[in-house]
C-alpha cells in the first residue's frame, strides 16, 4: 500500500469516526497486571492553542507503559485522577488544528509524542500533540513502522548528545537489541563512534546488522570511553567506563553511585519536532532502521502488555486502532 492510499483510508476512517462524539482509549484505574487495562469510551479531545489532533494509525507499547501500569514507575496522583491513559508514540494523520497553528495541514501523515500523563494517551483513536513536537512521517516506511520512532529514537539521540563523545571514541551500548538501544547503535555508528553493543549471545548477528563494531554478551575486561546503559545494567555497565568518562542511563532511579570521576547523566526525553524531522530524514536515507516485532488491534492491548513483559521482544509492539 502506498502512502497516498494509506492516507485515503485513514482519512475515510477519520470522517466516519468524527460522526461520533466519543472515541476509544486505553486507560487503567489501579496498579496491577495487564488485566487492569480497560478500553473506555472518552470524548474526542479538542486541540488547544498550539496543538494538533491526530487520527491515530498506530501507537506503540513501550517499557514505560508496562512499568507505570505495574507500579514500577510511580506516577503521583493516579488514584486522584480516577484513570490514567497510556501511550506516548503516535503516528497518524492530522485531523484538526488548534488556535495559532498553521501546519502541518489537515490530512498530513505525521509522527509525534504525547508528552506527560493524562486521562488518555496515544493508545486511542485520537491524540492531541503540541504542533512543534510533530514531524512529517517518513516516506520510506508505513505508519506502523513510523510509530516506533518518536520516543525511542529521540531518547537514543538525546542520550548520545549527553555522552558528547568524539569520533573514534569507544562507546558501550547496553541493551542494544531493544528499541532504544537499537536506535542508539545506529546513531552512534553514524556519528563515527566505535560501537560496542551488549545484548544476549543470540543477538550478535542483529547487533552487527545495526552497525555495531563489536557485539558482546560479557562485559568482563571491557574498557570504553563512555556508556549508554539502555538495559539498564547499572554497576556492571559503569565498571567498563574509563576514569573520567561518561555514563548515561535510561533509568535515573537505577543510577549507580558516582565513582572514578565518571560523569553521570540521564536523558529526559523531550519532544523536539525539528530534531524529529532530522531523524525521519535518517530513516528515509537508510541510516536508521525501524523494527516492528508484532502488531495488535487496540482491543488486544492487554495481550501486548503480557507479551512485552515476557521479554525477548526484538522490535516494537504496535497497537492499531
Short mmCIF file of C-alpha atoms in Angstrom, two decimals:
data_model
loop_
_atom_site.label_atom_id
_atom_site.label_comp_id
_atom_site.label_asym_id
_atom_site.label_seq_id
_atom_site.Cartn_x
_atom_site.Cartn_y
_atom_site.Cartn_z
CA UNK A 1 0.00 0.00 0.00
CA UNK A 2 1.37 3.41 -0.94
CA UNK A 3 1.45 6.38 1.45
CA UNK A 4 -1.31 8.09 -0.59
CA UNK A 5 -3.56 5.01 -0.43
CA UNK A 6 -2.85 4.67 3.27
CA UNK A 7 -3.73 8.33 3.88
CA UNK A 8 -7.00 7.99 1.96
CA UNK A 9 -8.06 5.01 4.05
CA UNK A 10 -7.15 6.80 7.29
CA UNK A 11 -8.97 9.96 6.18
CA UNK A 12 -12.09 7.92 5.41
CA UNK A 13 -11.88 6.27 8.83
CA UNK A 14 -11.45 9.68 10.45
CA UNK A 15 -14.55 11.01 8.70
CA UNK A 16 -16.61 8.04 9.83
CA UNK A 17 -15.39 8.30 13.42
CA UNK A 18 -15.91 12.08 13.56
CA UNK A 19 -19.65 11.49 13.33
CA UNK A 20 -19.48 10.14 16.86
CA UNK A 21 -18.80 12.23 19.95
CA UNK A 22 -16.66 9.59 21.63
CA UNK A 23 -13.57 7.58 20.87
CA UNK A 24 -11.87 4.52 22.33
CA UNK A 25 -8.90 4.93 24.67
CA UNK A 26 -6.73 2.60 26.75
CA UNK A 27 -6.66 3.50 30.46
CA UNK A 28 -6.09 1.92 33.85
CA UNK A 29 -7.52 2.87 37.23
CA UNK A 30 -5.44 0.66 39.52
CA UNK A 31 -1.88 -0.67 39.61
CA UNK A 32 -1.62 -4.28 38.53
CA UNK A 33 -1.10 -6.74 35.69
CA UNK A 34 -2.36 -6.45 32.11
CA UNK A 35 -5.84 -7.31 33.37
CA UNK A 36 -6.25 -3.81 34.87
CA UNK A 37 -6.20 -2.25 31.40
CA UNK A 38 -9.53 -1.03 30.07
CA UNK A 39 -10.75 0.31 26.77
CA UNK A 40 -13.21 3.07 27.50
CA UNK A 41 -15.33 5.50 25.53
CA UNK A 42 -13.95 9.00 26.02
CA UNK A 43 -14.72 12.36 24.42
CA UNK A 44 -12.71 13.08 21.29
CA UNK A 45 -10.11 15.63 22.51
CA UNK A 46 -10.10 19.15 21.11
CA UNK A 47 -6.69 20.61 20.26
CA UNK A 48 -5.79 23.63 22.31
CA UNK A 49 -3.70 26.59 21.26
CA UNK A 50 -0.51 25.40 19.60
CA UNK A 51 -1.73 21.81 19.30
CA UNK A 52 -2.84 19.42 16.58
CA UNK A 53 -5.21 16.49 16.81
CA UNK A 54 -4.05 13.29 15.16
CA UNK A 55 -6.25 10.46 13.93
CA UNK A 56 -4.15 7.60 15.27
CA UNK A 57 -2.99 4.95 12.80
CA UNK A 58 -0.50 3.31 15.17
CA UNK A 59 0.72 3.67 18.77
CA UNK A 60 3.48 1.64 20.38
CA UNK A 61 3.69 -0.20 23.68
CA UNK A 62 6.88 0.96 25.39
CA UNK A 63 8.66 -0.12 28.56
CA UNK A 64 7.28 2.95 30.34
CA UNK A 65 3.69 1.86 29.64
CA UNK A 66 4.30 -1.55 31.21
CA UNK A 67 6.29 -0.19 34.15
CA UNK A 68 3.78 2.54 35.02
CA UNK A 69 0.83 0.14 34.85
CA UNK A 70 2.69 -2.35 37.07
CA UNK A 71 3.70 0.32 39.60
CA UNK A 72 7.43 0.07 38.90
CA UNK A 73 7.49 3.75 37.97
CA UNK A 74 5.48 5.74 40.48
CA UNK A 75 3.22 8.39 38.97
CA UNK A 76 1.86 10.68 41.65
CA UNK A 77 -1.89 11.01 41.96
CA UNK A 78 -3.08 8.13 39.76
CA UNK A 79 -5.92 7.32 42.13
CA UNK A 80 -6.81 11.02 42.45
CA UNK A 81 -7.24 11.28 38.70
CA UNK A 82 -9.53 8.27 38.52
CA UNK A 83 -7.72 6.94 35.46
CA UNK A 84 -4.50 7.29 33.52
CA UNK A 85 -4.10 6.86 29.79
CA UNK A 86 -1.17 5.10 28.17
CA UNK A 87 0.87 5.59 25.05
CA UNK A 88 3.41 8.21 24.02
CA UNK A 89 4.40 7.30 20.44
CA UNK A 90 1.84 8.21 17.83
CA UNK A 91 1.67 8.02 14.05
CA UNK A 92 -1.35 9.09 12.04
CA UNK A 93 -2.87 11.96 10.10
CA UNK A 94 -3.57 15.49 11.25
CA UNK A 95 -7.30 15.78 11.89
CA UNK A 96 -7.68 19.26 13.41
CA UNK A 97 -5.56 22.32 14.21
CA UNK A 98 -5.69 24.35 17.41
CA UNK A 99 -5.58 28.12 17.63
CA UNK A 100 -2.43 29.69 16.22
CA UNK A 101 -1.36 26.58 14.31
CA UNK A 102 -0.80 26.94 10.57
CA UNK A 103 0.63 23.50 9.91
CA UNK A 104 1.07 20.71 9.31
CA UNK A 105 -2.08 20.78 7.18
CA UNK A 106 -5.06 18.55 7.84
CA UNK A 107 -4.58 15.16 6.24
CA UNK A 108 -0.77 15.23 6.57
CA UNK A 109 0.79 11.99 7.79
CA UNK A 110 2.83 12.79 10.92
CA UNK A 111 4.56 11.26 13.92
CA UNK A 112 4.94 12.70 17.38
CA UNK A 113 4.92 12.08 21.09
CA UNK A 114 2.25 12.71 23.69
CA UNK A 115 4.19 14.44 26.46
CA UNK A 116 3.10 13.96 30.06
CA UNK A 117 0.48 11.90 31.87
CA UNK A 118 -3.15 12.42 31.02
CA UNK A 119 -6.53 10.75 31.31
CA UNK A 120 -5.97 9.45 27.79
CA UNK A 121 -2.74 8.98 25.84
CA UNK A 122 -1.68 7.93 22.37
CA UNK A 123 -3.27 4.49 22.67
CA UNK A 124 -6.61 5.78 21.45
CA UNK A 125 -8.48 6.66 18.27
CA UNK A 126 -7.32 10.29 18.51
CA UNK A 127 -4.43 12.02 20.27
CA UNK A 128 -3.56 15.67 20.84
CA UNK A 129 0.09 16.70 20.47
CA UNK A 130 1.94 20.01 20.54
CA UNK A 131 2.33 21.15 16.93
CA UNK A 132 6.00 22.00 17.49
CA UNK A 133 6.62 18.39 18.51
CA UNK A 134 5.40 16.64 15.37
CA UNK A 135 7.22 15.84 12.16
CA UNK A 136 6.02 14.73 8.77
CA UNK A 137 6.15 10.93 8.65
CA UNK A 138 8.84 9.14 6.64
CA UNK A 139 8.13 8.28 3.01
CA UNK A 140 10.11 5.04 3.14
CA UNK A 141 8.11 3.18 5.81
CA UNK A 142 4.43 2.81 6.66
CA UNK A 143 2.83 4.48 9.67
CA UNK A 144 3.06 1.32 11.77
CA UNK A 145 6.85 1.36 11.47
CA UNK A 146 6.94 5.16 11.74
CA UNK A 147 5.27 4.91 15.16
CA UNK A 148 8.43 3.33 16.57
CA UNK A 149 10.48 6.49 16.01
CA UNK A 150 9.38 9.33 18.35
CA UNK A 151 10.13 8.09 21.87
CA UNK A 152 12.88 5.55 21.25
CA UNK A 153 14.84 7.40 18.58
CA UNK A 154 14.63 10.73 20.43
CA UNK A 155 15.69 9.06 23.71
CA UNK A 156 18.69 7.47 22.00
CA UNK A 157 19.57 10.71 20.20
CA UNK A 158 19.36 12.81 23.35
CA UNK A 159 21.35 10.24 25.33
CA UNK A 160 24.16 10.35 22.79
CA UNK A 161 24.12 14.15 22.96
CA UNK A 162 24.74 13.84 26.71
CA UNK A 163 27.61 11.43 26.06
CA UNK A 164 29.26 14.12 23.91
CA UNK A 165 31.76 11.62 22.55
CA UNK A 166 34.18 12.37 19.74
CA UNK A 167 34.55 10.37 16.51
CA UNK A 168 36.64 7.30 17.22
CA UNK A 169 35.72 7.10 20.90
CA UNK A 170 34.63 3.70 22.15
CA UNK A 171 31.06 3.62 23.43
CA UNK A 172 29.20 0.78 25.09
CA UNK A 173 25.50 0.48 24.26
CA UNK A 174 23.92 -1.85 26.83
CA UNK A 175 20.52 -3.26 25.94
CA UNK A 176 21.48 -2.76 22.31
CA UNK A 177 18.88 -5.16 20.90
CA UNK A 178 15.99 -3.22 22.44
CA UNK A 179 14.02 -0.36 20.93
CA UNK A 180 16.10 2.49 22.39
CA UNK A 181 19.39 0.59 22.26
CA UNK A 182 18.93 -0.36 18.62
CA UNK A 183 18.49 3.25 17.58
CA UNK A 184 21.47 4.22 19.78
CA UNK A 185 23.71 1.72 17.99
CA UNK A 186 22.78 3.13 14.59
CA UNK A 187 23.08 6.77 15.64
CA UNK A 188 26.43 6.19 17.38
CA UNK A 189 27.82 4.43 14.31
CA UNK A 190 26.56 7.29 12.11
CA UNK A 191 28.34 9.76 14.43
CA UNK A 192 31.65 7.99 13.88
CA UNK A 193 31.91 6.28 17.27
CA UNK A 194 33.34 2.81 17.78
CA UNK A 195 30.25 0.93 18.94
CA UNK A 196 30.46 -1.94 21.41
CA UNK A 197 26.95 -3.36 21.63
CA UNK A 198 25.88 -5.56 24.54
CA UNK A 199 22.95 -7.98 24.45
CA UNK A 200 22.25 -11.70 24.66
CA UNK A 201 24.57 -14.03 22.70
CA UNK A 202 21.78 -14.85 20.24
CA UNK A 203 21.52 -11.17 19.26
CA UNK A 204 25.07 -10.82 17.94
CA UNK A 205 24.04 -11.00 14.27
CA UNK A 206 21.31 -8.40 14.79
CA UNK A 207 23.72 -6.02 16.52
CA UNK A 208 26.16 -6.23 13.65
CA UNK A 209 23.34 -5.60 11.17
CA UNK A 210 22.51 -2.46 13.14
CA UNK A 211 26.11 -1.30 12.76
CA UNK A 212 27.93 -2.41 15.90
CA UNK A 213 31.69 -2.83 15.52
CA UNK A 214 31.70 -5.33 18.38
CA UNK A 215 28.83 -7.45 19.72
CA UNK A 216 29.40 -8.72 23.27
CA UNK A 217 27.40 -10.57 25.91
CA UNK A 218 30.11 -10.42 28.61
CA UNK A 219 31.45 -7.14 29.98
CA UNK A 220 34.40 -8.57 31.92
CA UNK A 221 37.60 -6.78 30.98
CA UNK A 222 35.86 -4.37 28.61
CA UNK A 223 37.05 -0.76 28.61
CA UNK A 224 35.25 2.12 26.86
CA UNK A 225 35.28 5.91 26.90
CA UNK A 226 31.54 6.16 27.56
CA UNK A 227 28.47 4.01 28.07
CA UNK A 228 24.80 4.43 27.31
CA UNK A 229 23.06 1.94 29.58
CA UNK A 230 19.68 1.32 27.96
CA UNK A 231 19.23 -2.04 29.68
CA UNK A 232 20.00 -0.82 32.36
CA UNK A 233 22.79 -2.92 33.90
CA UNK A 234 23.97 -0.34 36.44
CA UNK A 235 27.25 -1.26 38.16
CA UNK A 236 28.19 -3.82 35.50
CA UNK A 237 27.96 -1.19 32.77
CA UNK A 238 29.65 1.67 34.60
CA UNK A 239 32.55 -0.63 35.50
CA UNK A 240 33.53 -0.66 31.82
CA UNK A 241 33.93 3.14 31.62
CA UNK A 242 37.40 4.59 31.92
CA UNK A 243 38.23 7.05 34.70
CA UNK A 244 36.77 10.44 33.84
CA UNK A 245 34.50 9.00 31.15
CA UNK A 246 30.74 9.37 30.81
CA UNK A 247 27.91 7.07 31.87
CA UNK A 248 24.34 7.73 30.69
CA UNK A 249 21.46 5.59 31.95
CA UNK A 250 17.89 5.23 30.75
CA UNK A 251 16.69 4.92 34.36
CA UNK A 252 17.59 7.66 36.85
CA UNK A 253 16.17 5.55 39.70
CA UNK A 254 18.82 2.89 38.96
CA UNK A 255 21.76 5.30 38.63
CA UNK A 256 25.00 3.81 40.07
CA UNK A 257 26.96 5.76 42.66
CA UNK A 258 29.47 8.34 41.44
CA UNK A 259 32.93 6.90 41.07
CA UNK A 260 36.34 7.45 39.45
CA UNK A 261 35.44 10.90 38.16
CA UNK A 262 32.88 9.48 35.74
CA UNK A 263 30.22 11.96 34.66
CA UNK A 264 26.70 10.62 35.30
CA UNK A 265 23.76 11.64 33.07
CA UNK A 266 20.17 10.61 32.42
CA UNK A 267 18.18 11.77 29.37
CA UNK A 268 14.83 13.42 29.99
CA UNK A 269 13.26 12.65 26.64
CA UNK A 270 11.88 15.85 25.17
CA UNK A 271 9.68 16.21 22.14
CA UNK A 272 11.63 18.23 19.56
CA UNK A 273 9.82 18.39 16.23
CA UNK A 274 12.77 19.92 14.37
CA UNK A 275 15.17 17.21 15.53
CA UNK A 276 12.50 14.56 15.00
CA UNK A 277 12.30 15.68 11.37
CA UNK A 278 16.06 15.12 11.08
CA UNK A 279 15.65 11.61 12.50
CA UNK A 280 12.89 10.98 9.95
CA UNK A 281 15.34 12.04 7.23
CA UNK A 282 17.84 9.48 8.56
CA UNK A 283 15.15 6.82 8.27
CA UNK A 284 14.46 7.79 4.66
CA UNK A 285 18.20 7.78 3.95
CA UNK A 286 18.53 4.26 5.34
CA UNK A 287 20.70 5.28 8.29
CA UNK A 288 18.04 4.28 10.83
CA UNK A 289 16.11 1.03 10.60
CA UNK A 290 12.65 0.79 12.15
CA UNK A 291 11.73 -2.54 13.74
CA UNK A 292 8.23 -3.85 14.42
CA UNK A 293 8.01 -7.18 16.23
CA UNK A 294 4.22 -7.57 16.20
CA UNK A 295 1.01 -5.61 15.73
CA UNK A 296 -2.23 -5.86 17.70
CA UNK A 297 -5.66 -4.33 17.39
CA UNK A 298 -6.32 -1.79 20.14
CA UNK A 299 -8.69 -4.27 21.79
CA UNK A 300 -5.76 -6.65 22.44
CA UNK A 301 -3.69 -4.16 24.43
CA UNK A 302 -3.60 -6.49 27.46
CA UNK A 303 -2.06 -9.23 25.31
CA UNK A 304 0.53 -6.79 24.02
CA UNK A 305 1.48 -5.87 27.61
CA UNK A 306 1.74 -9.54 28.58
CA UNK A 307 3.93 -10.30 25.56
CA UNK A 308 6.19 -7.33 26.35
CA UNK A 309 6.55 -8.38 29.99
CA UNK A 310 7.75 -11.85 28.99
CA UNK A 311 10.84 -10.20 27.49
CA UNK A 312 12.93 -11.03 24.46
CA UNK A 313 10.99 -8.66 22.19
CA UNK A 314 13.15 -7.54 19.28
CA UNK A 315 11.39 -4.53 17.84
CA UNK A 316 8.34 -2.62 18.98
CA UNK A 317 4.88 -3.91 19.72
CA UNK A 318 2.40 -1.68 17.95
CA UNK A 319 -1.32 -1.12 18.56
CA UNK A 320 -3.55 -0.31 15.61
CA UNK A 321 -6.91 1.36 16.44
#
